[in-house]
Short mmCIF file of C-alpha atoms in Angstrom, two decimals:
data_model
loop_
_atom_site.label_atom_id
_atom_site.label_comp_id
_atom_site.label_asym_id
_atom_site.label_seq_id
_atom_site.Cartn_x
_atom_site.Cartn_y
_atom_site.Cartn_z
CA MET A 1392 -22.98 2.81 -16.93
CA ASN A 1393 -24.58 3.06 -20.36
CA ASP A 1394 -27.56 0.85 -21.23
CA GLU A 1395 -25.60 -1.49 -23.51
CA LEU A 1396 -22.98 -2.27 -20.86
CA ALA A 1397 -25.60 -2.50 -18.12
CA ALA A 1398 -27.47 -5.10 -20.17
CA GLN A 1399 -24.31 -7.23 -20.43
CA ASN A 1400 -23.62 -7.08 -16.67
CA ASN A 1401 -24.78 -10.21 -14.83
CA PRO A 1402 -24.78 -9.64 -11.05
CA VAL A 1403 -25.62 -13.30 -10.27
CA LEU A 1404 -22.65 -14.62 -12.26
CA ASN A 1405 -20.43 -11.94 -10.75
CA ILE A 1406 -21.34 -12.84 -7.19
CA VAL A 1407 -20.85 -16.59 -7.86
CA ILE A 1408 -17.30 -16.00 -9.17
CA PHE A 1409 -16.65 -13.62 -6.30
CA LEU A 1410 -17.80 -16.15 -3.67
CA LEU A 1411 -15.71 -18.86 -5.35
CA PHE A 1412 -12.58 -16.73 -4.98
CA VAL A 1413 -13.38 -16.00 -1.35
CA ALA A 1414 -13.92 -19.72 -0.63
CA VAL A 1415 -10.64 -20.78 -2.27
CA THR A 1416 -8.58 -18.12 -0.49
CA MET A 1417 -10.26 -18.96 2.82
CA VAL A 1418 -9.22 -22.62 2.43
CA ILE A 1419 -5.64 -21.47 1.81
CA VAL A 1420 -5.72 -19.30 4.93
CA PHE A 1421 -7.04 -22.17 7.07
CA ARG A 1422 -4.34 -24.55 5.82
CA ALA A 1423 -1.59 -21.99 6.39
CA SER A 1424 -2.81 -21.25 9.92
CA ARG A 1425 -2.07 -24.81 11.11
CA ASN A 1426 1.60 -23.98 11.63
CA ASN A 1427 1.05 -20.74 13.55
CA SER A 1428 2.60 -21.70 16.89
CA SER A 1429 4.75 -18.69 17.76
CA ALA A 1430 4.94 -14.91 17.39
CA ALA A 1431 7.49 -15.36 14.56
CA ASP A 1432 4.98 -17.61 12.76
CA TYR A 1433 2.08 -15.19 13.19
CA TYR A 1434 3.94 -11.95 12.34
CA ALA A 1435 6.77 -13.11 10.04
CA GLY A 1436 5.57 -16.42 8.59
CA GLY A 1437 8.34 -18.27 10.44
CA ARG A 1438 10.86 -16.48 8.15
CA SER A 1439 10.34 -19.48 5.87
CA PHE A 1440 9.61 -17.92 2.46
CA SER A 1441 12.15 -17.92 -0.38
CA GLY A 1442 13.19 -14.78 -2.27
CA PRO A 1443 11.01 -15.50 -5.33
CA GLN A 1444 8.04 -16.41 -3.13
CA ASN A 1445 8.43 -13.28 -1.03
CA GLY A 1446 9.04 -11.14 -4.12
CA THR A 1447 5.79 -12.38 -5.61
CA ALA A 1448 4.04 -11.70 -2.31
CA ILE A 1449 5.53 -8.17 -2.21
CA ALA A 1450 4.19 -7.61 -5.73
CA GLY A 1451 0.83 -8.89 -4.50
CA ASP A 1452 0.99 -6.52 -1.53
CA TYR A 1453 2.10 -3.56 -3.63
CA LEU A 1454 -0.20 -4.08 -6.63
CA SER A 1455 -3.22 -2.91 -4.70
CA ALA A 1456 -6.56 -1.45 -5.73
CA ALA A 1457 -4.60 1.73 -6.46
CA SER A 1458 -2.35 -0.02 -8.97
CA PHE A 1459 -5.11 -1.84 -10.82
CA LEU A 1460 -8.36 0.09 -10.41
CA GLY A 1461 -6.99 3.54 -9.57
CA ILE A 1462 -4.25 3.85 -12.20
CA CYS A 1463 -6.35 2.37 -15.01
CA GLY A 1464 -9.08 4.87 -14.10
CA ALA A 1465 -6.63 7.76 -13.83
CA ILE A 1466 -5.22 7.02 -17.30
CA ALA A 1467 -8.69 6.55 -18.81
CA VAL A 1468 -9.87 9.91 -17.45
CA ASN A 1469 -6.67 12.01 -17.41
CA GLY A 1470 -4.50 10.28 -20.01
CA TYR A 1471 -0.74 10.79 -19.75
CA ASP A 1472 -0.90 12.36 -16.28
CA GLY A 1473 -2.59 9.23 -14.93
CA PHE A 1474 0.38 7.10 -16.04
CA LEU A 1475 2.69 9.21 -13.86
CA TYR A 1476 1.36 7.23 -10.87
CA SER A 1477 2.75 4.04 -12.45
CA LEU A 1478 6.15 5.65 -13.02
CA GLY A 1479 6.34 6.96 -9.45
CA PHE A 1480 5.26 3.67 -7.88
CA LEU A 1481 7.85 1.72 -9.93
CA VAL A 1482 10.86 4.05 -9.57
CA ALA A 1483 10.33 3.96 -5.80
CA TRP A 1484 11.54 0.36 -5.71
CA ILE A 1485 15.07 1.42 -6.64
CA VAL A 1486 15.22 3.31 -3.32
CA ALA A 1487 13.88 0.25 -1.51
CA LEU A 1488 16.40 -2.07 -3.19
CA LEU A 1489 19.48 0.10 -2.61
CA LEU A 1490 18.76 1.44 0.88
CA VAL A 1491 16.28 -0.77 2.66
CA ALA A 1492 15.80 -4.46 1.88
CA GLU A 1493 19.03 -6.08 3.05
CA LEU A 1494 19.72 -3.68 5.92
CA MET A 1495 16.19 -4.01 7.33
CA ARG A 1496 16.30 -7.81 7.18
CA ASN A 1497 19.60 -7.84 9.08
CA THR A 1498 18.58 -5.36 11.77
CA ALA A 1499 14.90 -5.82 12.63
CA LYS A 1500 12.69 -8.56 14.02
CA PHE A 1501 8.99 -7.92 13.38
CA THR A 1502 8.44 -4.17 12.84
CA MET A 1503 10.33 -1.12 11.58
CA ALA A 1504 10.54 0.17 15.18
CA ASP A 1505 13.01 -2.67 15.88
CA VAL A 1506 15.55 -0.77 13.75
CA LEU A 1507 15.22 2.42 15.81
CA SER A 1508 15.17 0.70 19.18
CA PHE A 1509 18.34 -1.27 18.41
CA ARG A 1510 20.56 1.70 19.30
CA LEU A 1511 18.09 4.26 20.75
CA ARG A 1512 15.86 4.31 23.82
CA GLN A 1513 13.07 1.76 23.42
CA ARG A 1514 9.88 3.29 24.73
CA PRO A 1515 9.73 6.74 23.06
CA VAL A 1516 10.88 5.58 19.63
CA ARG A 1517 8.62 2.53 19.59
CA MET A 1518 5.61 4.67 20.49
CA ALA A 1519 6.40 7.17 17.72
CA ALA A 1520 7.04 4.42 15.16
CA ALA A 1521 3.83 2.59 16.09
CA LEU A 1522 1.71 5.73 15.74
CA SER A 1523 3.29 6.44 12.36
CA THR A 1524 2.62 2.86 11.24
CA LEU A 1525 -1.03 3.13 12.28
CA ALA A 1526 -1.45 6.45 10.41
CA VAL A 1527 0.08 5.12 7.17
CA SER A 1528 -1.93 1.91 7.41
CA PHE A 1529 -5.14 3.90 7.94
CA PHE A 1530 -4.74 5.96 4.74
CA TYR A 1531 -3.79 2.87 2.76
CA LEU A 1532 -6.78 0.99 4.15
CA LEU A 1533 -9.05 3.89 3.17
CA ALA A 1534 -8.01 3.44 -0.45
CA GLN A 1535 -8.56 -0.33 -0.44
CA MET A 1536 -11.95 -0.13 1.27
CA ALA A 1537 -13.14 2.64 -1.08
CA GLY A 1538 -11.99 0.53 -4.03
CA ALA A 1539 -13.78 -2.53 -2.67
CA GLY A 1540 -17.01 -0.61 -2.19
CA GLY A 1541 -16.97 0.75 -5.73
CA LEU A 1542 -15.97 -2.57 -7.27
CA VAL A 1543 -18.56 -4.79 -5.62
CA SER A 1544 -21.22 -2.11 -6.10
CA LEU A 1545 -20.45 -2.22 -9.83
CA LEU A 1546 -20.60 -6.02 -9.81
CA LEU A 1547 -23.99 -6.06 -8.10
CA GLY A 1548 -25.37 -2.94 -9.76
CA VAL A 1549 -25.69 -1.16 -6.39
CA ASP A 1550 -25.80 2.63 -6.83
CA ALA A 1551 -27.05 3.77 -3.42
CA LYS A 1552 -24.59 4.95 -0.77
CA LEU A 1553 -26.19 2.66 1.80
CA GLY A 1554 -25.65 -0.39 -0.42
CA GLN A 1555 -22.01 0.53 -0.98
CA SER A 1556 -21.57 1.08 2.76
CA ILE A 1557 -22.90 -2.42 3.48
CA VAL A 1558 -20.48 -3.82 0.89
CA ILE A 1559 -17.54 -2.07 2.59
CA ALA A 1560 -18.63 -3.51 5.96
CA VAL A 1561 -18.67 -7.03 4.49
CA VAL A 1562 -15.18 -6.54 3.01
CA GLY A 1563 -13.93 -5.35 6.40
CA ALA A 1564 -15.40 -8.40 8.13
CA LEU A 1565 -13.76 -10.76 5.61
CA MET A 1566 -10.44 -9.01 6.11
CA ILE A 1567 -10.65 -9.48 9.87
CA VAL A 1568 -11.32 -13.21 9.44
CA TYR A 1569 -8.34 -13.65 7.07
CA VAL A 1570 -5.89 -12.04 9.48
CA LEU A 1571 -7.25 -13.53 12.70
CA ILE A 1572 -6.99 -17.05 11.30
CA GLY A 1573 -4.07 -17.02 8.89
CA GLY A 1574 -1.56 -14.55 10.29
CA MET A 1575 1.37 -13.67 8.03
CA LYS A 1576 1.60 -17.14 6.48
CA GLY A 1577 -2.00 -17.16 5.31
CA THR A 1578 -1.75 -13.55 4.17
CA THR A 1579 1.45 -14.25 2.21
CA TRP A 1580 0.01 -17.22 0.31
CA VAL A 1581 -3.10 -15.24 -0.58
CA GLN A 1582 -0.84 -12.44 -1.85
CA ILE A 1583 1.25 -14.84 -3.96
CA ILE A 1584 -1.78 -16.42 -5.62
CA LYS A 1585 -3.46 -13.07 -6.09
CA ALA A 1586 -0.35 -11.52 -7.69
CA ILE A 1587 -0.11 -14.37 -10.21
CA LEU A 1588 -3.82 -14.16 -11.06
CA LEU A 1589 -3.72 -10.35 -11.34
CA ILE A 1590 -0.71 -10.32 -13.69
CA ILE A 1591 -2.17 -13.12 -15.84
CA GLY A 1592 -5.56 -11.35 -15.98
CA ALA A 1593 -3.94 -8.02 -16.90
CA PHE A 1594 -1.81 -9.74 -19.56
CA ILE A 1595 -4.85 -11.39 -21.17
CA MET A 1596 -6.75 -8.10 -21.22
CA THR A 1597 -3.72 -6.24 -22.61
CA VAL A 1598 -3.33 -8.67 -25.52
CA TRP A 1599 -7.10 -8.58 -26.10
CA VAL A 1600 -7.20 -4.76 -26.17
CA LEU A 1601 -4.21 -4.50 -28.52
CA GLY A 1602 -5.78 -7.16 -30.74
CA LYS A 1603 -8.85 -4.95 -31.09
CA PHE A 1604 -6.61 -2.36 -32.77
CA GLY A 1605 -4.49 -4.76 -34.84
CA PHE A 1606 -1.71 -4.57 -32.21
CA ASP A 1607 -1.19 -0.95 -33.26
CA PHE A 1608 -0.69 1.15 -30.12
CA SER A 1609 -0.98 4.38 -32.11
CA ALA A 1610 -4.37 3.33 -33.46
CA MET A 1611 -5.56 2.75 -29.89
CA LEU A 1612 -4.37 6.22 -28.85
CA GLU A 1613 -6.18 7.78 -31.84
CA ALA A 1614 -9.37 5.99 -30.81
CA GLY A 1615 -8.84 7.28 -27.26
CA VAL A 1616 -8.57 10.87 -28.46
CA GLU A 1617 -11.74 10.39 -30.50
CA SER A 1618 -13.54 8.93 -27.47
CA ALA A 1619 -12.42 11.98 -25.45
CA GLY A 1620 -14.17 14.28 -27.94
CA GLY A 1621 -11.04 15.02 -29.94
CA ASP A 1622 -9.14 16.30 -26.88
CA ILE A 1623 -5.51 15.75 -27.95
CA SER A 1624 -4.27 17.04 -24.58
CA ILE A 1625 -5.05 13.62 -23.10
CA LEU A 1626 -1.84 12.34 -24.73
CA ALA A 1627 0.38 15.10 -23.33
CA PRO A 1628 1.50 16.13 -19.83
CA GLY A 1629 -0.60 18.69 -18.02
CA LYS A 1630 -4.24 17.64 -18.28
CA GLN A 1631 -4.47 16.90 -14.56
CA TYR A 1632 -1.47 18.77 -13.15
CA GLY A 1633 -0.90 21.49 -15.76
CA ALA A 1634 -2.62 24.14 -13.65
CA ASN A 1635 -0.50 23.30 -10.60
CA PRO A 1636 2.82 21.62 -11.50
CA VAL A 1637 4.06 22.01 -7.90
CA ASP A 1638 1.33 19.54 -6.91
CA PHE A 1639 2.81 17.02 -9.33
CA ILE A 1640 6.32 17.50 -7.93
CA SER A 1641 4.89 16.96 -4.45
CA LEU A 1642 3.11 13.80 -5.62
CA GLY A 1643 6.27 12.50 -7.30
CA LEU A 1644 8.35 13.01 -4.15
CA ALA A 1645 5.78 11.15 -2.07
CA LEU A 1646 5.58 8.22 -4.49
CA VAL A 1647 9.32 7.78 -5.04
CA LEU A 1648 10.34 8.16 -1.38
CA GLY A 1649 7.24 6.67 0.23
CA THR A 1650 7.67 2.99 -0.69
CA ALA A 1651 10.86 2.65 1.39
CA GLY A 1652 8.88 3.86 4.43
CA LEU A 1653 5.71 1.77 4.02
CA PRO A 1654 5.44 -0.43 7.14
CA HIS A 1655 3.57 -3.28 5.43
CA ILE A 1656 6.22 -3.48 2.70
CA LEU A 1657 9.09 -3.29 5.21
CA MET A 1658 7.50 -6.09 7.24
CA ARG A 1659 7.70 -8.42 4.25
CA PHE A 1660 11.51 -8.40 4.47
CA TYR A 1661 11.30 -10.24 7.81
CA THR A 1662 9.56 -13.27 6.26
CA VAL A 1663 12.73 -14.49 4.48
CA PRO A 1664 15.56 -16.44 6.15
CA THR A 1665 18.51 -14.30 4.99
CA ALA A 1666 19.45 -10.85 3.69
CA LYS A 1667 20.39 -12.43 0.35
CA GLU A 1668 16.80 -13.66 -0.01
CA ALA A 1669 15.57 -10.17 0.94
CA ARG A 1670 17.57 -8.69 -1.96
CA LYS A 1671 16.27 -11.39 -4.27
CA SER A 1672 12.74 -10.56 -3.10
CA VAL A 1673 13.07 -6.96 -4.24
CA VAL A 1674 14.50 -7.92 -7.65
CA TRP A 1675 11.57 -10.27 -8.23
CA ALA A 1676 9.12 -7.64 -7.03
CA ILE A 1677 10.58 -4.97 -9.34
CA ALA A 1678 10.32 -7.31 -12.36
CA LEU A 1679 6.70 -8.30 -11.69
CA ILE A 1680 5.58 -4.79 -10.77
CA GLY A 1681 7.30 -3.26 -13.82
CA ILE A 1682 5.61 -5.71 -16.18
CA PHE A 1683 2.25 -5.02 -14.58
CA TYR A 1684 2.56 -1.23 -14.89
CA LEU A 1685 3.24 -1.61 -18.63
CA PHE A 1686 -0.06 -3.46 -18.81
CA THR A 1687 -1.85 -0.59 -17.01
CA LEU A 1688 -0.77 1.81 -19.76
CA VAL A 1689 -2.56 -0.30 -22.37
CA LEU A 1690 -5.56 -1.01 -20.12
CA GLY A 1691 -6.02 2.66 -19.20
CA PHE A 1692 -5.92 3.95 -22.76
CA GLY A 1693 -7.91 0.90 -23.87
CA ALA A 1694 -10.66 1.82 -21.40
CA LEU A 1695 -10.53 5.39 -22.70
CA ALA A 1696 -10.93 4.20 -26.30
CA LEU A 1697 -13.45 1.38 -25.85
CA VAL A 1698 -15.54 2.52 -22.85
CA GLY A 1699 -15.08 6.29 -22.72
CA PRO A 1700 -14.48 8.64 -19.77
CA GLU A 1701 -18.14 9.70 -19.45
CA THR A 1702 -19.35 6.11 -19.07
CA ILE A 1703 -16.61 5.37 -16.53
CA LEU A 1704 -17.36 8.42 -14.38
CA ALA A 1705 -21.13 7.75 -14.51
CA SER A 1706 -20.80 4.15 -13.26
CA PRO A 1707 -21.42 3.18 -9.59
CA GLY A 1708 -17.68 2.77 -8.92
CA GLY A 1709 -16.77 6.05 -10.63
CA VAL A 1710 -13.20 6.44 -11.86
CA ASN A 1711 -12.20 3.13 -10.23
CA SER A 1712 -14.53 1.20 -12.60
CA ALA A 1713 -12.40 1.59 -15.74
CA ALA A 1714 -10.75 -1.88 -15.64
CA PRO A 1715 -13.93 -3.88 -14.82
CA LEU A 1716 -15.92 -1.96 -17.47
CA LEU A 1717 -13.17 -2.62 -20.01
CA ALA A 1718 -13.38 -6.35 -19.15
CA LEU A 1719 -17.17 -6.18 -19.63
CA GLN A 1720 -16.71 -4.52 -23.02
CA LEU A 1721 -14.13 -7.11 -24.13
CA GLY A 1722 -15.45 -10.41 -22.83
CA GLY A 1723 -18.90 -9.74 -21.46
CA SER A 1724 -20.14 -10.64 -18.01
CA LEU A 1725 -17.86 -13.68 -17.57
CA LEU A 1726 -14.60 -11.76 -18.07
CA MET A 1727 -15.88 -8.87 -15.98
CA GLY A 1728 -16.74 -11.28 -13.17
CA ILE A 1729 -13.31 -12.93 -13.29
CA ILE A 1730 -11.35 -9.67 -13.47
CA SER A 1731 -13.46 -8.10 -10.73
CA ALA A 1732 -13.00 -11.17 -8.53
CA VAL A 1733 -9.22 -10.93 -9.06
CA ALA A 1734 -9.39 -7.22 -8.20
CA PHE A 1735 -11.38 -8.07 -5.09
CA ALA A 1736 -8.82 -10.73 -4.10
CA THR A 1737 -6.23 -7.98 -4.61
CA ILE A 1738 -8.02 -5.75 -2.13
CA LEU A 1739 -8.49 -8.53 0.42
CA ALA A 1740 -4.81 -9.52 0.26
CA VAL A 1741 -3.59 -5.95 0.63
CA VAL A 1742 -5.91 -5.05 3.51
CA ALA A 1743 -4.92 -8.28 5.26
CA GLY A 1744 -1.23 -7.33 4.92
CA LEU A 1745 -1.91 -3.80 6.15
CA THR A 1746 -3.95 -5.01 9.07
CA ILE A 1747 -1.42 -7.54 10.30
CA THR A 1748 1.30 -4.88 10.04
CA ALA A 1749 -0.69 -2.40 12.11
CA ALA A 1750 -1.63 -5.11 14.63
CA ALA A 1751 2.01 -6.24 14.96
CA SER A 1752 3.12 -2.66 15.49
CA PHE A 1753 0.58 -2.07 18.26
CA ALA A 1754 1.08 -5.44 19.98
CA HIS A 1755 4.88 -5.67 19.60
CA ASP A 1756 5.84 -2.00 19.99
CA ILE A 1757 3.18 -0.40 22.20
CA TYR A 1758 1.90 -3.35 24.27
CA GLY A 1759 5.05 -5.50 24.40
CA SER A 1760 7.74 -2.83 24.66
CA VAL A 1761 6.03 0.27 26.09
CA ILE A 1762 3.25 -1.05 28.34
CA LYS A 1763 4.95 -4.32 29.38
CA LYS A 1764 8.48 -2.84 29.13
CA GLY A 1765 9.78 -5.71 27.01
CA LYS A 1766 8.56 -8.43 29.40
CA ALA A 1767 5.36 -9.43 27.57
CA ASP A 1768 4.65 -13.10 27.03
CA PRO A 1769 4.80 -13.82 23.24
CA ALA A 1770 1.44 -15.60 23.38
CA ALA A 1771 -0.14 -12.60 25.12
CA GLU A 1772 1.43 -10.31 22.51
CA VAL A 1773 -0.16 -12.31 19.69
CA ARG A 1774 -3.49 -12.26 21.55
CA VAL A 1775 -3.34 -8.45 21.83
CA GLY A 1776 -2.48 -8.36 18.13
CA ARG A 1777 -5.65 -10.30 17.32
CA TYR A 1778 -7.78 -7.87 19.35
CA THR A 1779 -6.08 -5.01 17.52
CA VAL A 1780 -7.06 -6.56 14.19
CA ILE A 1781 -10.72 -6.28 15.14
CA GLY A 1782 -10.34 -2.63 16.18
CA ILE A 1783 -8.43 -1.70 13.02
CA GLY A 1784 -11.04 -3.47 10.91
CA ALA A 1785 -13.82 -1.41 12.49
CA VAL A 1786 -11.93 1.87 11.90
CA ALA A 1787 -11.17 0.85 8.29
CA ILE A 1788 -14.85 0.16 7.62
CA LEU A 1789 -15.91 3.59 8.91
CA GLY A 1790 -13.10 5.31 6.99
CA GLY A 1791 -13.90 3.43 3.79
CA ILE A 1792 -17.53 4.50 4.00
CA GLY A 1793 -16.41 8.13 4.30
CA ALA A 1794 -13.97 7.85 1.37
CA GLN A 1795 -16.46 6.49 -1.18
CA GLY A 1796 -16.01 7.93 -4.67
CA GLN A 1797 -12.37 9.00 -4.19
CA ASN A 1798 -9.76 7.75 -6.69
CA VAL A 1799 -7.94 4.99 -4.85
CA ALA A 1800 -4.55 5.78 -6.45
CA PHE A 1801 -4.89 9.32 -5.11
CA LEU A 1802 -5.72 8.08 -1.59
CA VAL A 1803 -2.73 5.72 -1.60
CA ALA A 1804 -0.48 8.63 -2.61
CA LEU A 1805 -1.45 10.28 0.70
CA ALA A 1806 -0.26 7.19 2.59
CA PHE A 1807 3.02 7.39 0.67
CA ALA A 1808 3.40 11.05 1.70
CA VAL A 1809 2.92 10.21 5.39
CA ALA A 1810 5.38 7.28 5.13
CA ALA A 1811 8.01 9.38 3.34
CA SER A 1812 7.64 12.23 5.85
CA ALA A 1813 7.63 10.26 9.10
CA ASN A 1814 9.38 6.94 8.44
CA LEU A 1815 11.98 7.29 5.70
CA PRO A 1816 14.18 10.02 7.26
CA THR A 1817 14.36 8.66 10.79
CA THR A 1818 13.66 4.93 10.75
CA ILE A 1819 15.65 4.17 7.63
CA LEU A 1820 18.26 6.73 6.61
CA TYR A 1821 19.34 8.46 9.83
CA SER A 1822 19.10 5.35 11.99
CA LEU A 1823 21.07 3.14 9.61
CA PHE A 1824 23.60 5.62 8.23
CA TRP A 1825 24.22 8.41 10.79
CA LYS A 1826 26.12 7.67 14.02
CA GLY A 1827 25.18 11.06 15.50
CA PHE A 1828 21.45 10.28 15.39
CA THR A 1829 19.75 10.41 18.82
CA THR A 1830 16.50 9.33 20.45
CA ARG A 1831 15.29 12.92 20.59
CA GLY A 1832 16.08 13.29 16.88
CA ALA A 1833 14.13 10.13 16.06
CA VAL A 1834 11.07 11.10 18.09
CA GLY A 1835 11.14 14.74 16.97
CA GLY A 1836 11.64 13.82 13.31
CA MET A 1837 8.90 11.22 13.24
CA TYR A 1838 6.31 13.35 15.01
CA THR A 1839 7.19 16.43 12.91
CA GLY A 1840 6.88 14.49 9.65
CA LEU A 1841 3.73 12.71 10.76
CA ILE A 1842 1.88 15.71 12.20
CA SER A 1843 2.84 18.09 9.38
CA ALA A 1844 1.66 15.58 6.75
CA LEU A 1845 -1.65 14.91 8.54
CA VAL A 1846 -2.37 18.60 9.19
CA LEU A 1847 -1.61 19.63 5.61
CA ILE A 1848 -3.78 16.80 4.23
CA PHE A 1849 -6.68 17.82 6.48
CA PHE A 1850 -6.48 21.48 5.40
CA SER A 1851 -5.98 20.68 1.71
CA PRO A 1852 -8.54 20.32 -1.11
CA VAL A 1853 -8.63 16.60 -0.27
CA PHE A 1854 -11.03 17.27 2.60
CA SER A 1855 -12.90 20.43 1.56
CA GLY A 1856 -13.49 23.04 -1.11
CA LYS A 1857 -14.01 20.86 -4.20
CA GLU A 1858 -16.70 18.58 -5.60
CA THR A 1859 -14.34 15.64 -5.20
CA SER A 1860 -13.40 16.53 -1.59
CA VAL A 1861 -14.38 14.26 1.30
CA PHE A 1862 -16.82 16.92 2.61
CA GLY A 1863 -17.81 18.16 -0.86
CA ALA A 1864 -17.77 21.69 -2.27
CA GLY A 1865 -20.34 22.94 0.25
CA VAL A 1866 -17.76 22.84 3.05
CA ASP A 1867 -14.54 24.79 2.61
CA PHE A 1868 -11.90 25.21 5.30
CA HIS A 1869 -8.81 24.43 3.20
CA TRP A 1870 -5.86 26.83 3.15
CA PHE A 1871 -3.10 24.49 1.87
CA PRO A 1872 -3.29 24.61 -1.95
CA LEU A 1873 -1.74 21.22 -2.81
CA ASN A 1874 -3.49 17.83 -2.84
CA ASN A 1875 -0.34 16.05 -1.67
CA PRO A 1876 1.77 17.49 1.18
CA GLY A 1877 5.03 15.68 0.31
CA ILE A 1878 6.98 18.70 -0.95
CA VAL A 1879 6.57 20.38 2.47
CA SER A 1880 6.25 17.53 4.99
CA ILE A 1881 9.13 15.34 3.69
CA PRO A 1882 11.81 18.07 4.04
CA LEU A 1883 10.33 18.96 7.45
CA GLY A 1884 10.79 15.35 8.60
CA PHE A 1885 14.42 15.30 7.46
CA LEU A 1886 15.15 18.72 8.95
CA ALA A 1887 13.56 17.92 12.33
CA GLY A 1888 15.43 14.60 12.64
CA TRP A 1889 18.74 16.38 12.02
CA LEU A 1890 17.97 19.45 14.16
CA PHE A 1891 16.72 17.57 17.24
CA SER A 1892 19.76 15.27 17.08
CA VAL A 1893 22.23 18.14 16.79
CA LEU A 1894 20.62 20.02 19.69
CA ASP A 1895 20.41 16.90 21.87
CA LYS A 1896 23.19 17.01 24.46
CA ARG A 1897 22.66 13.37 25.36
CA SER A 1898 24.64 11.20 22.94
CA GLU A 1899 23.73 7.57 22.27
CA ASP A 1900 25.90 4.53 22.98
CA PRO A 1901 28.66 4.47 20.28
CA GLU A 1902 29.18 0.72 20.79
CA LEU A 1903 25.55 0.01 19.93
CA ALA A 1904 25.82 2.24 16.86
CA ALA A 1905 28.93 0.31 15.73
CA GLU A 1906 27.23 -3.04 16.44
CA MET A 1907 24.19 -1.97 14.42
CA GLU A 1908 26.39 -0.95 11.48
CA VAL A 1909 28.17 -4.31 11.47
CA ARG A 1910 24.93 -6.24 11.82
CA SER A 1911 23.10 -4.27 9.11
CA LEU A 1912 25.95 -4.77 6.62
CA THR A 1913 26.91 -8.37 7.43
CA GLY A 1914 23.81 -9.95 8.97
CA HIS A 1915 25.81 -11.18 11.99
CA GLY A 1916 23.34 -11.72 14.84
CA ALA A 1917 20.25 -11.22 12.66
CA GLU A 1918 16.98 -13.02 13.34
CA LYS A 1919 17.07 -16.54 11.93
CA ALA A 1920 14.37 -18.60 10.32
CA VAL A 1921 12.18 -20.63 12.65
CA ALA A 1922 12.50 -24.36 12.02
CA HIS A 1923 9.47 -26.65 12.13
#
């Protein structure tokens, strides 16, 4: 951070605003938790949210640290190529609307494994689906925790790794408290409020930035080029991905196909009473998310023009500091504190949603259906879910400490790649639309997609061989040349699901397949809302 911006930063004011947001959201969580009396309450909010409410919550869940901090930073540093994240994240919702929302609401109960186990053998598919859910949630949590560490470090002026690590631990502890107390109801209300605040905050900053340039977008772009040292390439494709366009194609595949396989997004469709409300949820989510991503275009280039890429990269939060530094430049310490607090609420809401999804998957699928063979007491299942929350929180803290300095949008793209490789082919498309799909196909497809994605990520430049790698440039064991494995792992997941099904001599019950088709299309027999 340059001296002028550092002088404007007021850590005391920042922390006061930050604590105020935490206190308000904690009150909301406590109030929402009063009605948590059953597993449906804890995991699905009693299926009591309307379409607009759930759509706003989905937007709150989806507009994570990657959408706000990561994309703004990516645009400010890489220009046009950074905005491609916004396009990929938004277009993905068309897949979710057309293929997923209504059918998932009609077929499942708490987790995406409910779809598979409806017509296939329970134990093997639930185990595979739960492991996939945990892997996707872990990568997504990494991004949020890394974003939280960089953000609060910027707020408090903490540069040291130890200080940032302590910050990440505090965020993890807060997340655990939110989920343990509030369940899905508390998490949903926090997401709704956070989405509204985030969109309002981004709108105010967008108008403010455009006002600085006489509401002339071209003038802002010219100032951005000047701030980048006259580098006109920042306005054209190729600055980040020009050297390796295959990497961009791989990223695009992961972003567009990944949303429909994200467990924490799929779980939101179970919080509404009907399939019609599930469809309405997605329409609302698309509208809010689309508006927000238009704001990120202005905020990213505004940060490039008014703050500059060198200042952003030199700050404690690195590339993820573009939006808070832009707020500091526009409105001083007060606006920075407010925007950063909203961004922090964003992170807390998203990690709470991720954590409850992972906990539900472990408790409902592994403990309830695999270990207890479907005979678990619902209260015991919820209790196991609460213990799982604590374990996931601890793992997320350790992972977030290791992922410090990484662009959060980039980290989230890895979660999308795993989701698109393991979940989309088997859990969604084959299970819902192919009568010849078998248990062996489901298990083989999910494990192939999951393992191939994880192996390719581990042996890619993400982990070693570059300055920005997790292990730094001093360690180099990478042999896979792409940063995102989607172009390889997604086709492998589809191919394995088809191949294992075709080779499987044991066919599944055709009556169950027919019943699932009727239920998914009509909603007959679907889970109903819980009355209180």
